Amino acid sequence: MSVLLAHMRETYVIGAGPAGLASAIELSKAGEKFTVVEKADIPGGLAKTYSFDEDGLVFRTDNGPHRFFSKNPYLYEFIGELVGERWIEVKRQTRQHIAGKFYDYPIKPVQALANIGPTKAVRMIADYCVAQARYGLMKKPIRNFEDHVVAHFGRTLAEFNMINYTEKIWGVKASTIHSDWATQRIKGLSVGFLIKAAMEGAIGSFRTAPLRTLVDSFYYPEYGTGLIYETIAKKLADGGHPVRCGTYPIKIRHDGKRITGITLKAGDRTEETAPDQIIESIPPKEFLKLLDPVPPEAVMAAAERMRYRDQTYLFITLDKERVTHDQWIYFPEKQIPFGRISEMKNFSQKMSPPGKTSLFIEFFCFEGDAIWNAPKEYLLGLAMGHLERLGFCRQDEVRESYLIRQKKVYPIYDTEYRSYLDPVKEYLDRFENLHYIGRPGRFRYNNQDHSLEMGIMAARSVIEGKRHDLERIGGEEEYFEKGTHGKA
Ligand SMILES: Cc1cc2nc3c(=O)[nH]c(=O)nc-3n(C[C@H](O)[C@H](O)[C@H](O)COP(=O)(O)OP(=O)(O)OC[C@H]3O[C@@H](n4cnc5c(N)ncnc54)[C@H](O)[C@@H]3O)c2cc1C
């Protein structure tokens, strides 16, 4: 008697960052057959948490501090189910350091005015009025990020922190950055909103809807944001689907409409697979190079124009109870070589051993430049000069320092980016069994929430056999900017 075995659909999830792991857990909940592969040694992508054991004293740090914020109540449930009580609410305490002074963020009006001084404050107001006249009444076009912030805040306020910090992050002039960057990150933020929010902070109860940039508390897993992704990886392993780390595609075959086969490298071995569905978060520039046959020249040329900003981090552990009460402090000015410092203990006490603390110091760079190539000792010397001067810590309090380099952290939205991103996406969209997701996959400046949502929706596309529009996620103005920070 012949037994007809029904073909069970198989999905390959390539990349185990938040997006890929969210896909995998959703597939597992639906009882789908799937495999997860990840190029790195551990899952979690940019949202992983590192642990450093110093003779039994364990210090933890995220790959840059991660607060969780979303308008989507389902995501709070999704994470709540994974980490439960280990998800704690943290009252936000952050500052900026500009021209030798510290500014609380969100802004405290009395402190801000005292720090800025009357002359500069008057100049800010005058410039704001000029900008309103130029961009509002005279309809001067907004062609780039610089125009956007000058139009909304006036030149003096825009230069005070936004233009400086943006140029530090991206390493290019603010006038060469697309205004979409402002639309994504600070839409809804205006002088009026800042004044309202500041007044609310000062006197209590305006009930201003919180902006993503201004929410005053957030959720954080007590052992670092990576706890979410370690928990997913463990659940997957317990269910018989361990994340196969150190495994990645070296060739992806297709017939112009579907992906037909993948050659994977796993350690010294190669293996062949032909999954029915592929969910991947590989940067498009790399993904296209894996395709066989090679995509048209125009698509490859468009992908070549995609650029990223990279980062080098210095994590220092300290024989000191605490440095500040801040979770993080921004340093927008160029003369300070790092962009932000974070004290992980102020996210959760469990990030440092009792009586000790740590600082995570972020440098923005391009792969191969002087900061990227700098040895740890050089960066430590550079950082300590400023940290000592600011009274944060002394060299003799430093226990240990760790250097971490991270490629392709920020997709660069230059003023031309749509002209090369659109043809790449148009080409990828032809593959009916391909779902490209996440911050790297979609060349999108996603936070965790949008990557999680993309992962979940890609898995649902597979499960339901109908494509959900992943481009929409994070694109809606309201969705993107305003939200709740409470658990659902
Ligand atoms: C310094 C910093 C601070 C941040 N702060 C916050 C914050 O406060 N709040 C917040 O919500 N978000 C924050 N983020 C953003 C957050 O880290 C990202 O949104 C999230 O990690 C994106 O998840 P992802 O899965 O889309 O991409 P990634 O995290 O980049 O994961 C992609 C995964 O795919 C793997 N991969 C790539 N190529 C291949 C390949 N060829 N084969 C196999 N695997 C591959 C990678 O190794 C990686 O594991 C921050 C990020 C940084 C860097």
Coordinates of C-alpha atoms and ligand atoms in Angstrom, one line a residue:
M1 CA 0.0 0.0 0.0
S2 CA 1.4 3.3 -1.0
V3 CA 1.2 6.1 1.5
L4 CA 0.9 9.6 0.2
L5 CA 2.8 11.9 2.5
A6 CA 1.5 15.4 2.3
H7 CA 4.3 17.8 1.6
M8 CA 4.8 20.0 4.6
R9 CA 5.9 23.5 3.7
E10 CA 9.3 24.4 5.0
T11 CA 10.5 28.0 5.8
Y12 CA 14.1 29.1 6.2
V13 CA 14.6 32.1 8.4
I14 CA 18.0 33.7 7.6
G15 CA 19.2 36.1 10.3
A16 CA 18.3 35.8 14.0
G17 CA 18.0 39.4 15.0
P18 CA 14.7 40.6 16.6
A19 CA 12.9 40.4 13.2
G20 CA 14.1 36.9 12.3
L21 CA 13.5 35.6 15.8
A22 CA 10.0 37.1 15.9
S23 CA 9.2 35.3 12.6
A24 CA 10.6 32.0 14.0
I25 CA 8.5 32.1 17.2
E26 CA 5.4 32.9 15.2
L27 CA 6.1 30.0 12.9
S28 CA 6.6 27.8 15.8
K29 CA 3.3 28.8 17.5
A30 CA 1.6 27.9 14.2
G31 CA 3.3 24.4 14.2
E32 CA 5.1 25.2 10.9
K33 CA 8.3 23.4 9.8
F34 CA 11.2 25.8 9.8
T35 CA 14.9 26.3 10.3
V36 CA 16.7 29.4 11.6
V37 CA 20.3 30.2 10.5
E38 CA 22.4 33.1 11.8
K39 CA 25.9 34.2 10.6
A40 CA 27.0 35.5 14.0
D41 CA 28.0 33.4 17.0
I42 CA 25.0 34.4 19.1
P43 CA 21.4 35.4 18.2
G44 CA 19.9 38.9 18.9
G45 CA 21.5 41.0 16.1
L46 CA 22.0 44.6 17.1
A47 CA 19.7 44.0 20.1
K48 CA 21.9 41.4 21.8
T49 CA 23.3 41.8 25.3
Y50 CA 26.9 40.9 26.1
S51 CA 28.1 39.5 29.4
F52 CA 31.6 40.0 30.7
D53 CA 32.7 37.8 33.6
E54 CA 35.6 39.4 35.6
D55 CA 36.6 36.7 38.2
G56 CA 33.0 36.0 39.0
L57 CA 31.8 39.6 38.8
V58 CA 29.4 39.7 35.8
F59 CA 28.9 43.0 33.9
R60 CA 26.3 43.2 31.2
T61 CA 25.7 45.6 28.4
D62 CA 23.4 45.9 25.4
N63 CA 25.0 46.6 22.1
G64 CA 24.0 50.3 22.8
P65 CA 21.2 50.9 25.3
H66 CA 17.8 49.7 24.2
R67 CA 14.6 51.1 25.6
F68 CA 11.4 49.6 24.4
F69 CA 8.6 51.8 23.1
S70 CA 5.7 51.0 20.8
K71 CA 2.3 52.1 19.9
N72 CA 1.3 48.5 19.2
P73 CA -0.2 46.9 22.4
Y74 CA 0.3 43.4 20.9
L75 CA 4.1 43.8 21.1
Y76 CA 3.9 44.5 24.9
E77 CA 1.9 41.2 25.2
F78 CA 4.3 39.4 22.9
I79 CA 7.3 40.5 25.0
G80 CA 5.4 40.1 28.3
E81 CA 4.7 36.5 27.5
L82 CA 8.4 35.9 27.0
V83 CA 10.0 37.8 29.9
G84 CA 7.1 38.2 32.3
E85 CA 8.0 39.8 35.6
R86 CA 11.6 40.3 34.4
W87 CA 10.4 43.3 32.3
I88 CA 10.7 46.3 34.5
E89 CA 9.4 49.9 34.0
V90 CA 12.2 52.4 34.1
K91 CA 11.8 56.1 34.7
R92 CA 13.7 57.9 32.0
Q93 CA 16.6 60.1 33.1
T94 CA 18.7 61.4 30.2
R95 CA 20.7 64.5 29.4
Q96 CA 22.6 66.3 26.7
H97 CA 25.9 68.0 27.1
I98 CA 26.3 71.1 25.0
A99 CA 28.8 74.0 25.3
G100 CA 30.0 72.7 28.7
K101 CA 26.5 72.6 30.2
F102 CA 24.1 69.7 30.9
Y103 CA 20.5 69.8 29.7
D104 CA 17.8 67.5 31.0
Y105 CA 15.9 65.7 28.3
P106 CA 13.0 66.2 27.9
I107 CA 13.7 69.8 28.4
K108 CA 13.2 71.7 31.7
P109 CA 12.4 75.2 30.7
V110 CA 14.0 77.1 33.6
Q111 CA 17.2 75.0 33.4
A112 CA 17.4 75.4 29.7
L113 CA 16.9 79.2 29.8
A114 CA 19.5 79.6 32.6
N115 CA 22.0 77.5 30.6
I116 CA 21.4 79.1 27.2
G117 CA 21.4 82.7 28.5
P118 CA 19.1 85.5 27.4
T119 CA 21.1 86.6 24.3
K120 CA 21.0 83.1 22.7
A121 CA 17.4 82.6 23.8
V122 CA 16.3 85.8 22.0
R123 CA 18.3 84.7 18.9
M124 CA 16.5 81.4 18.9
I125 CA 13.1 83.1 19.0
A126 CA 14.1 85.6 16.3
D127 CA 15.5 82.8 14.1
Y128 CA 12.3 80.7 14.6
C129 CA 10.2 83.7 13.4
V130 CA 12.5 84.1 10.4
A131 CA 12.1 80.4 9.6
Q132 CA 8.3 80.5 9.9
A133 CA 8.3 83.4 7.4
R134 CA 10.7 81.8 5.0
Y135 CA 9.3 78.2 5.0
G136 CA 5.7 79.0 6.0
L137 CA 4.7 82.3 4.3
M138 CA 7.2 82.3 1.4
K139 CA 7.0 78.5 0.9
K140 CA 10.8 77.9 0.7
P141 CA 11.1 74.2 -0.3
I142 CA 12.3 71.6 2.2
R143 CA 14.9 69.7 0.3
N144 CA 16.8 67.9 3.0
F145 CA 17.2 67.2 6.8
E146 CA 18.8 70.6 7.4
D147 CA 16.0 72.5 5.8
H148 CA 13.5 70.4 7.7
V149 CA 14.9 71.2 11.2
V150 CA 15.6 74.9 10.3
A151 CA 12.0 75.2 9.1
H152 CA 10.6 73.7 12.2
F153 CA 12.9 75.1 14.9
G154 CA 14.8 78.1 13.4
R155 CA 18.5 77.9 12.6
T156 CA 19.9 78.6 16.1
L157 CA 17.9 75.9 17.8
A158 CA 18.4 73.5 15.0
E159 CA 22.2 74.0 15.1
F160 CA 22.2 73.8 18.9
N161 CA 21.8 70.0 18.9
M162 CA 19.9 68.5 16.0
I163 CA 22.2 69.4 13.1
N164 CA 25.4 68.7 15.1
Y165 CA 24.2 65.3 16.4
T166 CA 22.8 64.2 13.0
E167 CA 26.2 65.0 11.4
K168 CA 28.0 63.1 14.1
I169 CA 25.7 60.0 13.6
W170 CA 25.9 60.0 9.9
G171 CA 29.3 61.4 9.2
V172 CA 28.0 63.6 6.3
K173 CA 26.5 67.1 6.1
A174 CA 22.9 67.5 7.3
S175 CA 22.1 69.1 3.9
T176 CA 22.9 65.8 2.2
I177 CA 20.5 63.7 4.4
H178 CA 17.0 63.1 3.1
S179 CA 14.2 64.9 5.0
D180 CA 12.6 61.4 5.5
W181 CA 15.1 60.9 8.3
A182 CA 13.5 63.8 10.1
T183 CA 10.0 62.6 9.1
Q184 CA 10.7 59.2 10.6
R185 CA 12.4 60.3 13.8
I186 CA 11.1 63.7 14.9
K187 CA 7.8 64.2 13.0
G188 CA 5.3 65.8 15.4
L189 CA 8.2 67.4 17.3
S190 CA 7.9 71.2 17.0
V191 CA 8.7 74.3 19.0
G192 CA 5.0 74.4 20.1
F193 CA 5.1 70.7 21.2
L194 CA 8.4 71.2 23.1
I195 CA 7.0 74.2 25.0
K196 CA 3.9 72.2 25.8
A197 CA 5.9 69.1 26.9
A198 CA 8.3 71.3 28.9
M199 CA 5.4 73.1 30.7
E200 CA 3.8 69.7 31.4
G201 CA 7.1 68.6 33.0
A202 CA 7.3 71.9 35.0
I203 CA 3.7 72.2 36.2
G204 CA 2.1 68.8 35.9
S205 CA -0.8 68.0 33.6
F206 CA -1.2 69.1 30.0
R207 CA -1.8 65.5 29.0
T208 CA 0.4 65.9 25.9
A209 CA 0.5 62.7 23.9
P210 CA 4.0 61.4 24.3
L211 CA 6.3 61.4 21.3
R212 CA 8.7 58.6 20.8
T213 CA 11.6 60.9 21.4
L214 CA 10.1 62.3 24.6
V215 CA 8.4 59.4 26.5
D216 CA 9.4 59.7 30.2
S217 CA 9.4 56.0 31.1
F218 CA 10.0 52.8 29.2
Y219 CA 10.2 49.0 29.6
Y220 CA 13.4 47.1 29.9
P221 CA 14.3 43.5 30.6
E222 CA 16.2 43.3 33.9
Y223 CA 19.2 41.4 32.3
G224 CA 19.3 43.6 29.2
T225 CA 17.3 43.8 26.0
G226 CA 19.0 40.6 24.8
L227 CA 17.0 38.7 27.4
I228 CA 14.0 38.9 25.0
Y229 CA 16.0 37.3 22.2
E230 CA 17.8 34.7 24.4
T231 CA 14.4 33.7 25.7
I232 CA 13.1 33.3 22.1
A233 CA 16.2 31.3 21.1
K234 CA 15.8 29.0 24.2
K235 CA 12.1 28.4 23.4
L236 CA 13.0 27.6 19.8
A237 CA 15.6 25.2 21.0
D238 CA 13.3 23.6 23.5
G239 CA 10.8 23.1 20.6
G240 CA 13.4 21.4 18.5
H241 CA 14.4 24.4 16.4
P242 CA 17.8 25.6 17.7
V243 CA 19.2 28.7 16.0
R244 CA 22.0 27.4 13.9
C245 CA 24.6 30.1 14.6
G246 CA 27.7 30.4 12.4
T247 CA 25.6 29.4 9.4
Y248 CA 24.9 31.5 6.4
P249 CA 24.1 31.3 2.7
I250 CA 26.9 31.5 0.1
K251 CA 24.6 31.0 -3.0
I252 CA 20.9 31.5 -3.5
R253 CA 19.5 30.1 -6.7
H254 CA 16.3 31.4 -8.4
D255 CA 14.3 31.1 -11.6
G256 CA 13.3 34.8 -11.8
K257 CA 10.1 34.3 -9.9
R258 CA 11.0 32.1 -6.9
I259 CA 14.0 31.2 -4.9
T260 CA 14.7 27.6 -5.8
G261 CA 17.7 26.6 -3.7
I262 CA 20.2 27.8 -1.1
T263 CA 23.8 26.7 -0.5
L264 CA 24.7 27.2 3.1
K265 CA 28.0 27.3 4.8
A266 CA 28.1 25.8 8.3
G267 CA 31.6 25.8 9.7
D268 CA 33.8 23.8 7.3
R269 CA 30.8 22.2 5.6
T270 CA 28.4 23.3 2.9
E271 CA 24.9 22.0 2.5
E272 CA 22.1 22.3 0.0
T273 CA 18.5 23.1 0.8
A274 CA 15.4 24.1 -1.2
P275 CA 12.9 25.7 1.3
D276 CA 9.4 26.7 0.1
Q277 CA 9.6 30.1 1.8
I278 CA 12.5 32.3 2.8
I279 CA 12.3 35.1 5.5
E280 CA 15.6 36.9 5.6
S281 CA 17.3 40.0 7.1
I282 CA 20.4 40.2 5.0
P283 CA 21.5 43.7 3.8
P284 CA 20.2 43.9 0.2
K285 CA 23.6 44.7 -1.2
E286 CA 24.9 41.4 0.2
F287 CA 21.8 39.4 -0.6
L288 CA 21.8 40.4 -4.3
K289 CA 25.5 39.3 -4.6
L290 CA 24.4 35.8 -3.5
L291 CA 21.8 35.4 -6.2
D292 CA 22.4 33.0 -9.1
P293 CA 21.7 34.0 -11.8
V294 CA 23.1 37.5 -11.1
P295 CA 20.5 40.2 -11.1
P296 CA 20.5 42.9 -13.9
E297 CA 23.4 45.3 -13.9
A298 CA 21.1 48.3 -13.1
V299 CA 19.9 46.6 -9.9
M300 CA 23.4 45.7 -8.8
A301 CA 24.5 49.3 -9.5
A302 CA 21.6 50.6 -7.5
A303 CA 22.5 48.3 -4.6
E304 CA 26.1 49.4 -4.6
R305 CA 24.9 52.9 -3.8
M306 CA 23.5 51.8 -0.4
R307 CA 25.7 53.0 2.4
Y308 CA 25.8 52.5 6.1
R309 CA 27.3 54.1 9.1
D310 CA 29.3 51.8 11.4
Q311 CA 30.1 52.0 15.1
T312 CA 32.9 51.2 17.5
Y313 CA 32.0 50.9 21.1
L314 CA 34.1 50.9 24.2
F315 CA 32.6 49.2 27.3
I316 CA 34.4 50.1 30.5
T317 CA 33.8 48.4 33.9
L318 CA 34.4 50.6 37.0
D319 CA 35.3 50.1 40.6
K320 CA 32.7 52.7 41.6
E321 CA 29.2 52.6 42.9
R322 CA 27.8 54.9 40.2
V323 CA 28.8 57.6 37.7
T324 CA 25.5 59.4 37.2
H325 CA 21.8 58.8 37.6
D326 CA 21.3 59.0 33.8
Q327 CA 20.6 56.1 31.5
W328 CA 22.4 57.9 28.8
I329 CA 23.9 61.3 28.0
Y330 CA 24.2 62.7 24.4
F331 CA 27.2 64.6 23.3
P332 CA 26.2 66.3 20.0
E333 CA 29.3 68.5 19.6
K334 CA 32.1 67.4 17.2
Q335 CA 34.9 68.2 19.6
I336 CA 33.9 65.4 21.9
P337 CA 34.8 62.2 19.9
F338 CA 32.0 60.0 21.2
G339 CA 28.2 60.5 20.6
R340 CA 26.7 59.0 23.7
I341 CA 27.6 57.3 27.0
S342 CA 25.2 55.0 28.8
E343 CA 25.4 53.7 32.4
M344 CA 23.7 50.3 32.1
K345 CA 23.1 50.0 35.8
N346 CA 20.6 52.9 35.5
F347 CA 18.5 50.7 33.2
S348 CA 18.6 47.7 35.6
Q349 CA 20.6 47.2 38.8
K350 CA 21.3 43.6 37.5
M351 CA 23.5 44.9 34.7
S352 CA 26.4 45.4 37.1
P353 CA 27.6 43.6 40.3
P354 CA 26.8 45.4 43.6
G355 CA 29.0 48.3 44.3
K356 CA 30.3 48.5 40.7
T357 CA 29.2 50.2 37.5
S358 CA 30.0 50.5 33.9
L359 CA 29.9 52.9 30.9
F360 CA 29.1 52.0 27.3
I361 CA 30.7 54.6 25.0
E362 CA 29.6 55.0 21.4
F363 CA 31.8 56.2 18.6
F364 CA 30.3 56.7 15.1
C365 CA 32.6 55.8 12.2
F366 CA 32.9 54.2 8.8
E367 CA 34.4 50.8 8.5
G368 CA 38.1 51.2 7.8
D369 CA 38.5 54.8 9.0
A370 CA 40.8 55.9 11.9
I371 CA 38.2 55.4 14.7
W372 CA 37.2 52.0 13.2
N373 CA 40.8 50.8 13.1
A374 CA 41.8 52.5 16.4
P375 CA 43.2 50.1 19.1
K376 CA 41.3 49.8 22.3
E377 CA 44.0 51.7 24.3
Y378 CA 43.8 54.7 22.0
L379 CA 40.0 55.0 22.3
L380 CA 40.2 54.5 26.1
G381 CA 42.8 57.3 26.3
L382 CA 40.5 59.5 24.1
A383 CA 37.4 58.8 26.2
M384 CA 39.1 59.1 29.6
G385 CA 40.4 62.6 28.8
H386 CA 36.8 63.8 28.5
L387 CA 35.3 61.5 31.2
E388 CA 37.9 62.8 33.8
R389 CA 37.4 66.4 32.8
L390 CA 33.6 66.0 33.2
G391 CA 34.1 64.5 36.6
F392 CA 32.6 61.1 35.7
C393 CA 35.4 58.7 36.5
R394 CA 39.1 58.4 36.9
Q395 CA 41.6 56.1 35.1
D396 CA 42.4 54.4 38.3
E397 CA 38.7 53.4 38.7
V398 CA 38.7 51.5 35.4
R399 CA 38.7 47.8 36.0
E400 CA 38.6 46.5 32.4
S401 CA 37.8 47.8 28.9
Y402 CA 36.3 46.0 25.9
L403 CA 36.2 47.0 22.3
I404 CA 33.2 46.1 20.1
R405 CA 33.0 46.9 16.4
Q406 CA 29.6 46.7 14.6
K407 CA 29.2 47.0 10.9
K408 CA 26.2 48.4 9.0
V409 CA 24.4 49.9 12.0
Y410 CA 22.7 52.9 10.4
P411 CA 21.4 52.8 6.8
I412 CA 22.2 56.2 5.3
Y413 CA 19.2 58.1 3.9
D414 CA 21.0 60.5 1.6
T415 CA 18.9 62.9 -0.6
E416 CA 19.0 60.4 -3.4
Y417 CA 18.3 57.2 -1.5
R418 CA 14.9 56.5 -3.0
S419 CA 16.3 56.5 -6.5
Y420 CA 18.4 53.4 -5.7
L421 CA 16.4 51.8 -2.9
D422 CA 13.2 51.6 -5.0
P423 CA 14.6 49.6 -7.9
V424 CA 16.3 47.2 -5.5
K425 CA 13.0 46.6 -3.6
E426 CA 11.1 46.3 -6.9
Y427 CA 13.5 43.6 -8.0
L428 CA 13.3 41.7 -4.7
D429 CA 9.5 41.9 -4.7
R430 CA 9.4 39.7 -7.8
F431 CA 10.3 36.6 -5.7
E432 CA 7.0 35.2 -4.5
N433 CA 8.5 33.1 -1.8
L434 CA 10.9 35.7 -0.4
H435 CA 10.1 38.0 2.6
Y436 CA 12.9 40.5 3.3
I437 CA 12.5 42.0 6.7
G438 CA 14.1 44.0 9.5
R439 CA 16.5 46.9 9.7
P440 CA 19.1 45.4 7.4
G441 CA 16.7 43.6 5.1
R442 CA 14.6 46.6 4.3
F443 CA 17.4 49.2 4.6
R444 CA 15.1 50.8 7.2
Y445 CA 16.0 52.7 10.4
N446 CA 13.9 50.3 12.5
N447 CA 13.7 50.2 16.3
Q448 CA 13.0 46.8 17.9
D449 CA 9.2 47.3 17.7
H450 CA 9.1 47.7 14.0
S451 CA 11.5 44.8 13.4
L452 CA 9.4 42.5 15.7
E453 CA 6.3 43.5 13.8
M454 CA 7.9 42.9 10.4
G455 CA 9.0 39.5 11.6
I456 CA 5.6 38.6 12.9
M457 CA 3.8 39.8 9.8
A458 CA 6.3 38.0 7.5
A459 CA 5.6 34.7 9.4
R460 CA 1.8 35.4 9.1
S461 CA 2.3 35.9 5.3
V462 CA 3.7 32.4 5.2
I463 CA 1.2 30.8 7.5
E464 CA -1.9 32.5 5.9
G465 CA -0.6 32.2 2.4
K466 CA -1.2 35.8 1.7
R467 CA 1.3 38.6 1.6
H468 CA 1.1 41.3 4.3
D469 CA 2.4 44.7 3.3
L470 CA 5.7 45.0 5.3
E471 CA 6.5 48.4 3.8
R472 CA 3.6 49.8 5.7
I473 CA 5.1 48.9 9.1
G474 CA 6.6 51.9 10.7
G475 CA 5.5 54.1 7.8
E476 CA 2.4 55.6 9.3
E477 CA 3.0 58.9 10.9
E478 CA 0.8 58.3 13.9
Y479 CA 1.9 54.8 14.4
F480 CA 5.6 55.8 14.1
E481 CA 5.6 58.7 16.4
K482 CA 2.9 58.8 19.0
G483 CA 2.3 55.9 21.3
T484 CA 1.7 54.4 24.6
H485 CA 4.6 53.3 26.9
G486 CA 2.3 51.4 29.2
K487 CA 1.9 47.6 29.1
A488 CA -1.3 46.6 27.4
Ligands
LIG1 C1 23.4 51.6 19.5 C2 22.0 51.2 19.2 C3 21.0 51.6 20.0 C4 19.7 51.2 19.8 N1 18.7 51.6 20.6 C5 17.5 51.1 20.5 C6 16.5 51.5 21.4 O1 16.7 52.2 22.4 N2 15.2 50.9 21.2 C7 14.9 50.1 20.2 O2 13.8 49.6 20.1 N3 15.8 49.8 19.3 C8 17.1 50.3 19.4 N4 18.1 50.0 18.5 C9 17.7 49.3 17.2 C10 17.6 47.8 17.4 O3 18.8 47.2 17.7 C11 17.2 47.3 16.0 O4 15.9 47.8 15.6 C12 17.0 45.8 15.9 O5 18.1 45.1 16.4 C13 16.7 45.4 14.5 O6 16.5 44.0 14.4 P1 16.6 43.3 13.0 O7 16.3 41.9 13.2 O8 15.8 44.0 12.0 O9 18.1 43.5 12.5 P2 19.5 43.1 13.2 O10 19.4 43.3 14.7 O11 20.5 43.8 12.5 O12 19.6 41.5 13.0 C14 19.9 41.0 11.7 C15 20.5 39.6 11.9 O13 20.7 39.0 10.7 C16 22.0 38.4 10.7 N5 22.5 38.3 9.3 C17 22.9 39.3 8.5 N6 23.4 38.9 7.4 C18 23.3 37.5 7.5 C19 23.6 36.4 6.6 N7 24.2 36.7 5.4 N8 23.4 35.2 7.0 C20 22.9 34.9 8.2 N9 22.6 35.9 9.1 C21 22.8 37.2 8.7 C22 22.8 39.4 11.6 O14 24.0 38.7 12.1 C23 21.8 39.7 12.7 O15 21.9 38.8 13.7 C24 19.4 50.4 18.7 C25 20.4 49.9 17.8 C26 21.7 50.3 18.1 C27 22.8 49.9 17.2

